[in-house]
Structure formats: C-alpha cells, structure tokens
PDB file of C-alpha atoms in Angstrom:
ATOM      1  CA  MET A1074     104.960 128.995  37.076  1.00  0.00           C
ATOM      2  CA  GLN A1075     107.480 131.741  36.649  1.00  0.00           C
ATOM      3  CA  MET A1076     108.895 131.386  40.766  1.00  0.00           C
ATOM      4  CA  GLU A1077     109.112 127.429  39.699  1.00  0.00           C
ATOM      5  CA  THR A1078     111.208 128.301  37.236  1.00  0.00           C
ATOM      6  CA  SER A1079     113.266 130.401  38.652  1.00  0.00           C
ATOM      7  CA  PHE A1080     114.651 128.270  40.991  1.00  0.00           C
ATOM      8  CA  ALA A1081     116.266 125.543  38.516  1.00  0.00           C
ATOM      9  CA  TYR A1082     119.507 126.140  39.467  1.00  0.00           C
ATOM     10  CA  ILE A1083     118.444 125.135  43.472  1.00  0.00           C
ATOM     11  CA  ASP A1084     117.022 121.530  41.697  1.00  0.00           C
ATOM     12  CA  GLU A1085     119.892 121.153  39.669  1.00  0.00           C
ATOM     13  CA  ASN A1086     122.697 122.220  42.592  1.00  0.00           C
ATOM     14  CA  TYR A1087     120.941 119.861  44.901  1.00  0.00           C
ATOM     15  CA  LYS A1088     121.551 117.072  42.616  1.00  0.00           C
ATOM     16  CA  ARG A1089     125.521 117.894  42.192  1.00  0.00           C
ATOM     17  CA  ILE A1090     125.746 118.382  45.967  1.00  0.00           C
ATOM     18  CA  LEU A1091     124.006 114.767  46.366  1.00  0.00           C
ATOM     19  CA  TYR A1092     126.028 113.069  43.884  1.00  0.00           C
ATOM     20  CA  GLU A1093     129.442 114.926  45.029  1.00  0.00           C
ATOM     21  CA  MET A1094     128.418 113.794  48.669  1.00  0.00           C
ATOM     22  CA  GLU A1095     127.844 110.334  47.344  1.00  0.00           C
ATOM     23  CA  GLU A1096     130.902 110.157  45.447  1.00  0.00           C
ATOM     24  CA  ALA A1097     132.974 110.787  48.647  1.00  0.00           C
ATOM     25  CA  LYS A1098     130.856 108.583  50.764  1.00  0.00           C
ATOM     26  CA  ALA A1099     131.833 105.488  48.380  1.00  0.00           C
ATOM     27  CA  LYS A1100     135.486 106.036  48.728  1.00  0.00           C
ATOM     28  CA  TYR A1101     135.774 107.374  52.453  1.00  0.00           C
ATOM     29  CA  ARG A1102     133.217 105.828  54.440  1.00  0.00           C
ATOM     30  CA  LYS A1103     130.764 102.425  55.039  1.00  0.00           C
ATOM     31  CA  PRO A1104     127.819 102.209  52.996  1.00  0.00           C
ATOM     32  CA  ASP A1105     125.644 102.360  55.971  1.00  0.00           C
ATOM     33  CA  ASP A1106     126.963 105.739  57.179  1.00  0.00           C
ATOM     34  CA  GLU A1107     124.197 108.540  57.203  1.00  0.00           C
ATOM     35  CA  ILE A1108     125.536 112.105  56.520  1.00  0.00           C
ATOM     36  CA  THR A1109     123.278 114.412  56.318  1.00  0.00           C
ATOM     37  CA  PHE A1110     123.007 117.559  53.904  1.00  0.00           C
ATOM     38  CA  MET A1111     121.963 120.868  56.046  1.00  0.00           C
ATOM     39  CA  ALA A1112     120.578 123.906  53.941  1.00  0.00           C
ATOM     40  CA  VAL A1113     122.269 126.832  55.240  1.00  0.00           C
ATOM     41  CA  THR A1114     119.635 129.556  54.772  1.00  0.00           C
ATOM     42  CA  LYS A1115     121.834 132.901  55.790  1.00  0.00           C
ATOM     43  CA  THR A1116     120.267 135.885  54.240  1.00  0.00           C
ATOM     44  CA  VAL A1117     118.446 133.569  51.335  1.00  0.00           C
ATOM     45  CA  ALA A1118     114.842 134.076  50.603  1.00  0.00           C
ATOM     46  CA  PRO A1119     111.895 132.162  51.947  1.00  0.00           C
ATOM     47  CA  GLU A1120     110.112 130.787  49.001  1.00  0.00           C
ATOM     48  CA  ALA A1121     113.936 130.004  48.061  1.00  0.00           C
ATOM     49  CA  VAL A1122     114.721 127.276  51.056  1.00  0.00           C
ATOM     50  CA  ASN A1123     110.779 126.520  51.175  1.00  0.00           C
ATOM     51  CA  HIS A1124     112.075 125.460  47.196  1.00  0.00           C
ATOM     52  CA  ALA A1125     115.086 123.421  48.541  1.00  0.00           C
ATOM     53  CA  ILE A1126     112.652 121.683  51.031  1.00  0.00           C
ATOM     54  CA  GLU A1127     110.372 120.670  48.040  1.00  0.00           C
ATOM     55  CA  CYS A1128     113.453 119.249  46.557  1.00  0.00           C
ATOM     56  CA  GLY A1129     114.478 117.062  49.574  1.00  0.00           C
ATOM     57  CA  ILE A1130     116.056 118.948  51.791  1.00  0.00           C
ATOM     58  CA  ARG A1131     115.246 118.120  55.451  1.00  0.00           C
ATOM     59  CA  VAL A1132     117.562 120.491  58.050  1.00  0.00           C
ATOM     60  CA  LEU A1133     118.003 123.757  57.913  1.00  0.00           C
ATOM     61  CA  GLY A1134     120.801 125.589  59.542  1.00  0.00           C
ATOM     62  CA  GLU A1135     120.052 129.197  60.854  1.00  0.00           C
ATOM     63  CA  ASN A1136     122.306 131.649  61.812  1.00  0.00           C
ATOM     64  CA  ARG A1137     120.664 134.773  62.935  1.00  0.00           C
ATOM     65  CA  VAL A1138     118.262 134.685  65.357  1.00  0.00           C
ATOM     66  CA  GLN A1139     116.819 138.497  64.142  1.00  0.00           C
ATOM     67  CA  GLU A1140     116.989 136.947  60.936  1.00  0.00           C
ATOM     68  CA  TYR A1141     114.997 133.073  62.176  1.00  0.00           C
ATOM     69  CA  LEU A1142     112.578 135.113  64.173  1.00  0.00           C
ATOM     70  CA  SER A1143     111.703 137.318  60.781  1.00  0.00           C
ATOM     71  CA  LYS A1144     111.698 134.620  58.158  1.00  0.00           C
ATOM     72  CA  LYS A1145     110.108 131.460  60.306  1.00  0.00           C
ATOM     73  CA  GLN A1146     106.139 131.928  59.658  1.00  0.00           C
ATOM     74  CA  PHE A1147     106.644 131.288  55.880  1.00  0.00           C
ATOM     75  CA  TYR A1148     109.248 128.510  56.109  1.00  0.00           C
ATOM     76  CA  LEU A1149     107.291 124.951  55.233  1.00  0.00           C
ATOM     77  CA  PRO A1150     107.533 122.789  58.259  1.00  0.00           C
ATOM     78  CA  ASN A1151     108.353 119.633  57.235  1.00  0.00           C
ATOM     79  CA  ALA A1152     112.478 120.842  58.435  1.00  0.00           C
ATOM     80  CA  GLN A1153     114.006 120.695  60.913  1.00  0.00           C
ATOM     81  CA  MET A1154     115.138 123.645  62.242  1.00  0.00           C
ATOM     82  CA  HIS A1155     118.762 123.885  63.407  1.00  0.00           C
ATOM     83  CA  PHE A1156     120.815 126.994  64.844  1.00  0.00           C
ATOM     84  CA  ILE A1157     124.496 127.218  63.580  1.00  0.00           C
ATOM     85  CA  GLY A1158     125.670 130.628  64.383  1.00  0.00           C
ATOM     86  CA  HIS A1159     127.395 132.248  67.315  1.00  0.00           C
ATOM     87  CA  LEU A1160     124.301 132.664  70.270  1.00  0.00           C
ATOM     88  CA  GLN A1161     124.285 135.536  73.126  1.00  0.00           C
ATOM     89  CA  THR A1162     123.045 134.511  75.909  1.00  0.00           C
ATOM     90  CA  ASN A1163     119.961 136.720  75.857  1.00  0.00           C
ATOM     91  CA  LYS A1164     118.922 135.657  72.541  1.00  0.00           C
ATOM     92  CA  VAL A1165     118.689 132.170  74.400  1.00  0.00           C
ATOM     93  CA  LYS A1166     114.849 132.587  74.975  1.00  0.00           C
ATOM     94  CA  TYR A1167     113.670 133.243  72.030  1.00  0.00           C
ATOM     95  CA  ILE A1168     114.591 130.597  69.816  1.00  0.00           C
ATOM     96  CA  VAL A1169     115.088 127.845  72.452  1.00  0.00           C
ATOM     97  CA  GLU A1170     111.144 125.826  71.502  1.00  0.00           C
ATOM     98  CA  ASP A1171     112.347 125.782  67.970  1.00  0.00           C
ATOM     99  CA  MET A1172     115.007 124.085  67.755  1.00  0.00           C
ATOM    100  CA  GLU A1173     116.085 120.672  67.192  1.00  0.00           C
ATOM    101  CA  LEU A1174     120.160 121.407  67.753  1.00  0.00           C
ATOM    102  CA  ILE A1175     121.544 123.904  68.680  1.00  0.00           C
ATOM    103  CA  HIS A1176     125.970 123.580  67.241  1.00  0.00           C
ATOM    104  CA  SER A1177     127.338 127.186  68.823  1.00  0.00           C
ATOM    105  CA  VAL A1178     127.593 125.994  72.444  1.00  0.00           C
ATOM    106  CA  ASP A1179     131.144 127.123  73.411  1.00  0.00           C
ATOM    107  CA  SER A1180     130.895 128.203  77.327  1.00  0.00           C
ATOM    108  CA  VAL A1181     129.506 127.165  80.537  1.00  0.00           C
ATOM    109  CA  ARG A1182     127.575 130.810  80.656  1.00  0.00           C
ATOM    110  CA  LEU A1183     125.882 129.925  77.316  1.00  0.00           C
ATOM    111  CA  ALA A1184     124.868 126.464  77.960  1.00  0.00           C
ATOM    112  CA  ALA A1185     123.794 126.919  81.568  1.00  0.00           C
ATOM    113  CA  GLU A1186     121.226 129.949  80.013  1.00  0.00           C
ATOM    114  CA  ILE A1187     119.908 126.816  77.138  1.00  0.00           C
ATOM    115  CA  ASP A1188     119.191 124.574  80.214  1.00  0.00           C
ATOM    116  CA  LYS A1189     117.648 127.595  82.041  1.00  0.00           C
ATOM    117  CA  GLN A1190     115.083 128.514  79.089  1.00  0.00           C
ATOM    118  CA  ALA A1191     114.897 124.467  78.109  1.00  0.00           C
ATOM    119  CA  THR A1192     113.870 123.968  82.276  1.00  0.00           C
ATOM    120  CA  ARG A1193     111.526 127.534  81.678  1.00  0.00           C
ATOM    121  CA  ILE A1194     109.468 125.278  78.975  1.00  0.00           C
ATOM    122  CA  GLY A1195     109.942 121.744  79.756  1.00  0.00           C
ATOM    123  CA  LYS A1196     112.010 120.731  77.207  1.00  0.00           C
ATOM    124  CA  VAL A1197     115.847 118.962  76.878  1.00  0.00           C
ATOM    125  CA  GLN A1198     117.848 120.541  74.357  1.00  0.00           C
ATOM    126  CA  ASN A1199     120.270 118.948  72.021  1.00  0.00           C
ATOM    127  CA  VAL A1200     123.320 120.614  71.321  1.00  0.00           C
ATOM    128  CA  LEU A1201     126.854 120.361  70.382  1.00  0.00           C
ATOM    129  CA  VAL A1202     129.690 121.979  71.355  1.00  0.00           C
ATOM    130  CA  GLU A1203     131.709 124.112  68.891  1.00  0.00           C
ATOM    131  CA  VAL A1204     135.652 123.760  68.902  1.00  0.00           C
ATOM    132  CA  ASN A1205     137.551 126.145  67.836  1.00  0.00           C
ATOM    133  CA  VAL A1206     139.840 123.696  66.202  1.00  0.00           C
ATOM    134  CA  GLY A1207     142.414 126.102  64.328  1.00  0.00           C
ATOM    135  CA  GLY A1208     142.829 128.316  67.350  1.00  0.00           C
ATOM    136  CA  GLU A1209     141.614 131.315  65.590  1.00  0.00           C
ATOM    137  CA  ALA A1210     140.916 134.463  67.881  1.00  0.00           C
ATOM    138  CA  SER A1211     137.946 135.709  64.783  1.00  0.00           C
ATOM    139  CA  LYS A1212     135.881 132.492  65.054  1.00  0.00           C
ATOM    140  CA  SER A1213     133.803 131.511  68.293  1.00  0.00           C
ATOM    141  CA  GLY A1214     134.608 127.445  69.953  1.00  0.00           C
ATOM    142  CA  VAL A1215     136.488 126.415  72.673  1.00  0.00           C
ATOM    143  CA  ALA A1216     140.025 125.222  72.600  1.00  0.00           C
ATOM    144  CA  PRO A1217     140.218 121.972  72.305  1.00  0.00           C
ATOM    145  CA  ASP A1218     142.313 121.329  75.836  1.00  0.00           C
ATOM    146  CA  ALA A1219     139.565 122.825  77.507  1.00  0.00           C
ATOM    147  CA  LEU A1220     136.874 120.694  75.367  1.00  0.00           C
ATOM    148  CA  GLU A1221     137.164 117.939  77.569  1.00  0.00           C
ATOM    149  CA  GLU A1222     136.362 119.965  81.313  1.00  0.00           C
ATOM    150  CA  LEU A1223     133.299 122.517  79.603  1.00  0.00           C
ATOM    151  CA  LEU A1224     132.043 118.680  78.829  1.00  0.00           C
ATOM    152  CA  LEU A1225     131.609 117.896  82.243  1.00  0.00           C
ATOM    153  CA  GLU A1226     130.081 120.801  83.487  1.00  0.00           C
ATOM    154  CA  ILE A1227     128.122 120.322  80.929  1.00  0.00           C
ATOM    155  CA  SER A1228     126.661 116.727  81.866  1.00  0.00           C
ATOM    156  CA  GLN A1229     125.821 118.806  85.052  1.00  0.00           C
ATOM    157  CA  MET A1230     122.762 119.747  83.553  1.00  0.00           C
ATOM    158  CA  SER A1231     119.685 118.903  83.418  1.00  0.00           C
ATOM    159  CA  HIS A1232     117.825 120.319  80.390  1.00  0.00           C
ATOM    160  CA  ILE A1233     120.733 120.476  77.868  1.00  0.00           C
ATOM    161  CA  HIS A1234     121.894 117.501  76.494  1.00  0.00           C
ATOM    162  CA  VAL A1235     125.318 116.521  74.051  1.00  0.00           C
ATOM    163  CA  LYS A1236     125.192 114.991  71.101  1.00  0.00           C
ATOM    164  CA  GLY A1237     128.286 115.937  69.407  1.00  0.00           C
ATOM    165  CA  LEU A1238     130.808 118.264  68.355  1.00  0.00           C
ATOM    166  CA  MET A1239     130.826 121.251  65.327  1.00  0.00           C
ATOM    167  CA  THR A1240     133.511 123.260  64.031  1.00  0.00           C
ATOM    168  CA  ILE A1241     134.462 125.438  61.214  1.00  0.00           C
ATOM    169  CA  PRO A1242     138.673 125.174  60.161  1.00  0.00           C
ATOM    170  CA  PRO A1243     140.541 127.345  58.747  1.00  0.00           C
ATOM    171  CA  ILE A1244     140.872 127.369  55.346  1.00  0.00           C
ATOM    172  CA  GLU A1245     144.669 127.304  55.356  1.00  0.00           C
ATOM    173  CA  GLY A1246     145.941 123.346  56.055  1.00  0.00           C
ATOM    174  CA  ASP A1247     142.095 122.383  56.016  1.00  0.00           C
ATOM    175  CA  GLU A1248     142.339 118.742  55.665  1.00  0.00           C
ATOM    176  CA  LYS A1249     144.833 118.651  58.553  1.00  0.00           C
ATOM    177  CA  PHE A1250     142.289 120.451  60.701  1.00  0.00           C
ATOM    178  CA  LEU A1251     139.150 117.670  60.097  1.00  0.00           C
ATOM    179  CA  PHE A1252     142.072 115.148  60.296  1.00  0.00           C
ATOM    180  CA  GLN A1253     143.013 116.656  64.183  1.00  0.00           C
ATOM    181  CA  MET A1254     139.211 117.677  64.457  1.00  0.00           C
ATOM    182  CA  GLN A1255     138.724 113.757  63.814  1.00  0.00           C
ATOM    183  CA  LYS A1256     140.811 112.386  66.129  1.00  0.00           C
ATOM    184  CA  ILE A1257     139.065 114.817  69.096  1.00  0.00           C
ATOM    185  CA  TYR A1258     135.990 113.771  68.114  1.00  0.00           C
ATOM    186  CA  LEU A1259     137.076 109.802  68.220  1.00  0.00           C
ATOM    187  CA  ASP A1260     138.951 110.333  71.872  1.00  0.00           C
ATOM    188  CA  ILE A1261     136.003 112.300  72.871  1.00  0.00           C
ATOM    189  CA  SER A1262     133.467 109.126  72.028  1.00  0.00           C
ATOM    190  CA  SER A1263     136.053 106.750  73.717  1.00  0.00           C
ATOM    191  CA  LYS A1264     135.344 108.494  77.265  1.00  0.00           C
ATOM    192  CA  LYS A1265     132.213 107.594  76.964  1.00  0.00           C
ATOM    193  CA  MET A1266     131.316 110.769  79.702  1.00  0.00           C
ATOM    194  CA  ASP A1267     127.967 110.631  80.979  1.00  0.00           C
ATOM    195  CA  ASN A1268     125.174 112.367  79.794  1.00  0.00           C
ATOM    196  CA  ILE A1269     127.523 112.835  76.729  1.00  0.00           C
ATOM    197  CA  ASP A1270     126.891 111.485  73.566  1.00  0.00           C
ATOM    198  CA  MET A1271     129.737 111.143  70.561  1.00  0.00           C
ATOM    199  CA  GLU A1272     126.104 110.747  67.644  1.00  0.00           C
ATOM    200  CA  ILE A1273     127.249 113.916  65.363  1.00  0.00           C
ATOM    201  CA  LEU A1274     130.178 115.675  63.699  1.00  0.00           C
ATOM    202  CA  SER A1275     128.995 118.061  62.374  1.00  0.00           C
ATOM    203  CA  MET A1276     131.792 119.404  59.907  1.00  0.00           C
ATOM    204  CA  GLY A1277     131.764 120.527  56.110  1.00  0.00           C
ATOM    205  CA  MET A1278     130.922 123.138  54.209  1.00  0.00           C
ATOM    206  CA  SER A1279     130.489 124.413  50.279  1.00  0.00           C
ATOM    207  CA  GLY A1280     134.428 124.408  49.600  1.00  0.00           C
ATOM    208  CA  ASP A1281     135.239 121.244  52.164  1.00  0.00           C
ATOM    209  CA  PHE A1282     131.949 118.576  52.464  1.00  0.00           C
ATOM    210  CA  ALA A1283     133.857 116.059  50.206  1.00  0.00           C
ATOM    211  CA  ALA A1284     136.744 116.307  52.336  1.00  0.00           C
ATOM    212  CA  ALA A1285     134.710 116.564  55.454  1.00  0.00           C
ATOM    213  CA  ILE A1286     133.331 113.257  55.138  1.00  0.00           C
ATOM    214  CA  ARG A1287     136.715 111.569  54.156  1.00  0.00           C
ATOM    215  CA  TYR A1288     137.109 113.018  57.753  1.00  0.00           C
ATOM    216  CA  GLY A1289     134.271 111.208  59.570  1.00  0.00           C
ATOM    217  CA  SER A1290     131.713 114.326  59.127  1.00  0.00           C
ATOM    218  CA  THR A1291     127.802 113.102  60.052  1.00  0.00           C
ATOM    219  CA  MET A1292     126.710 116.538  59.081  1.00  0.00           C
ATOM    220  CA  VAL A1293     127.771 119.184  56.528  1.00  0.00           C
ATOM    221  CA  ARG A1294     125.985 122.653  56.340  1.00  0.00           C
ATOM    222  CA  ILE A1295     125.825 123.842  52.687  1.00  0.00           C
ATOM    223  CA  GLY A1296     124.133 127.118  51.579  1.00  0.00           C
ATOM    224  CA  THR A1297     126.645 128.826  48.666  1.00  0.00           C
ATOM    225  CA  ALA A1298     126.900 125.311  47.073  1.00  0.00           C
ATOM    226  CA  LEU A1299     123.242 125.294  47.514  1.00  0.00           C
ATOM    227  CA  PHE A1300     121.642 128.702  46.794  1.00  0.00           C
ATOM    228  CA  GLY A1301     124.216 130.646  45.535  1.00  0.00           C
ATOM    229  CA  ALA A1302     127.095 133.385  46.227  1.00  0.00           C
ATOM    230  CA  ARG A1303     125.139 135.165  49.506  1.00  0.00           C
ATOM    231  CA  LYS A1304     123.724 138.385  49.328  1.00  0.00           C
ATOM    232  CA  TYR A1305     124.399 140.404  52.334  1.00  0.00           C
ATOM    233  CA  VAL A1306     122.022 142.567  53.906  1.00  0.00           C
TER     234      VAL A1306
END
C-alpha cells in the first residue's frame, strides 16, 4: 500500500498530461489524429515506470543502453520499448532484439550496423532518422540539407525500415524550429521514396509537447512532466 501511495503523483501527472494533449489536439488537429504518449525512463526506477504502465502508458523511451540492460528484466511486459538516445554502433547488438523502434539514426554507418544486427536475428528493424533541425553542435542528428541523401542510402538496406523522423529542437525559438521540422516532414512525405514511410514525427518533450502537437507531432516523449525532475546517476 505504501508503494502505491508513493507513486500517486504519477497518476496525477499522467491525467494532466493527457488532458493537455487532448486540449492541443482539439485546438490544432483532426479528431482522428493519433498522438502517442511515450514515457521517457532515463534515471527512473523500474517501480515508477511500472506504475506508469499500470496507468496506461504503452510506450517506453530508453536513452542509455547500459541503463536499459540493467532495468529491462524488472519492467512489466505490456509496453513497447523504443530507443531514443544517441546510439553507438558497438552497442546496437545489445538492444536490437528488444526495440520496436530506434529513434536516433543519424548516419549511414549507424544504419548499416542496425541493418547488420537485424539481419543476424532475422528482423526488420523500424527506425526514425534524427534531424538536427537547429544545427546545434551539441546535438546529434543529420543536417536538414543532408536528410534526403541519408534516406536514399538507408532505403537500399533490407533489414531496416524508416518509419519517420525525430528531432529535439533548440529551446530558443522552439516554435520556429517545430514549424520548420513539420515542413521537412511533409516535404519528405510528398516525395514517396521507396522503402521510406513517413508515419511518425517524433517531437515534443515535457516543456513543449503542446506546441509540437500543433506542428504535427505524432509522438511526444515525456519524462520530467510525468516522473518529476531527473535524479542524475
């Protein structure tokens, strides 16, 4: 009973975020648009993550390979696993079997390694290509003007399938970059490239998810607003 009570804040946060998502959707989007609420689990204890799953969360976003490997055995089984952090090629083999979607593909080298490891286990791995929409040196992601070339190269690989795009826009001028990302997403969608689908636009986090929904996001990645401030380890 004490454990349940200690996670009551997650229930309240979950309800509030869903309400704010629905408000933004009612204001800016079509009624039948689907927007996925992902819970970002970086530094969050498995017990808290499981409570979020019991609230209704069905997608978990993992940032770090080592942390995920240390926690995965404790998670309830009824949520999809997505990898959203920077992914080193030498760590792909440890997560490829578990991930429904890898959000952070930003190079041919990484895509080729995912393709290789997915081939090894007989899987077609769904991915998103990460776009550095603000051109920030501190962030991963392909430059917008190099995106189409990267997509064309990935489209030739047999065990990797692009399902859309992901971005983390700069904090300053956030809406401008969200709008720019929406334009990039729609432009790529209109090209109808072979073996490239634009089903998912993953953008928006705790501080800007309502704005991201306004600009076409189909998946928001929320950690702090759901679980509270991170406890860095």
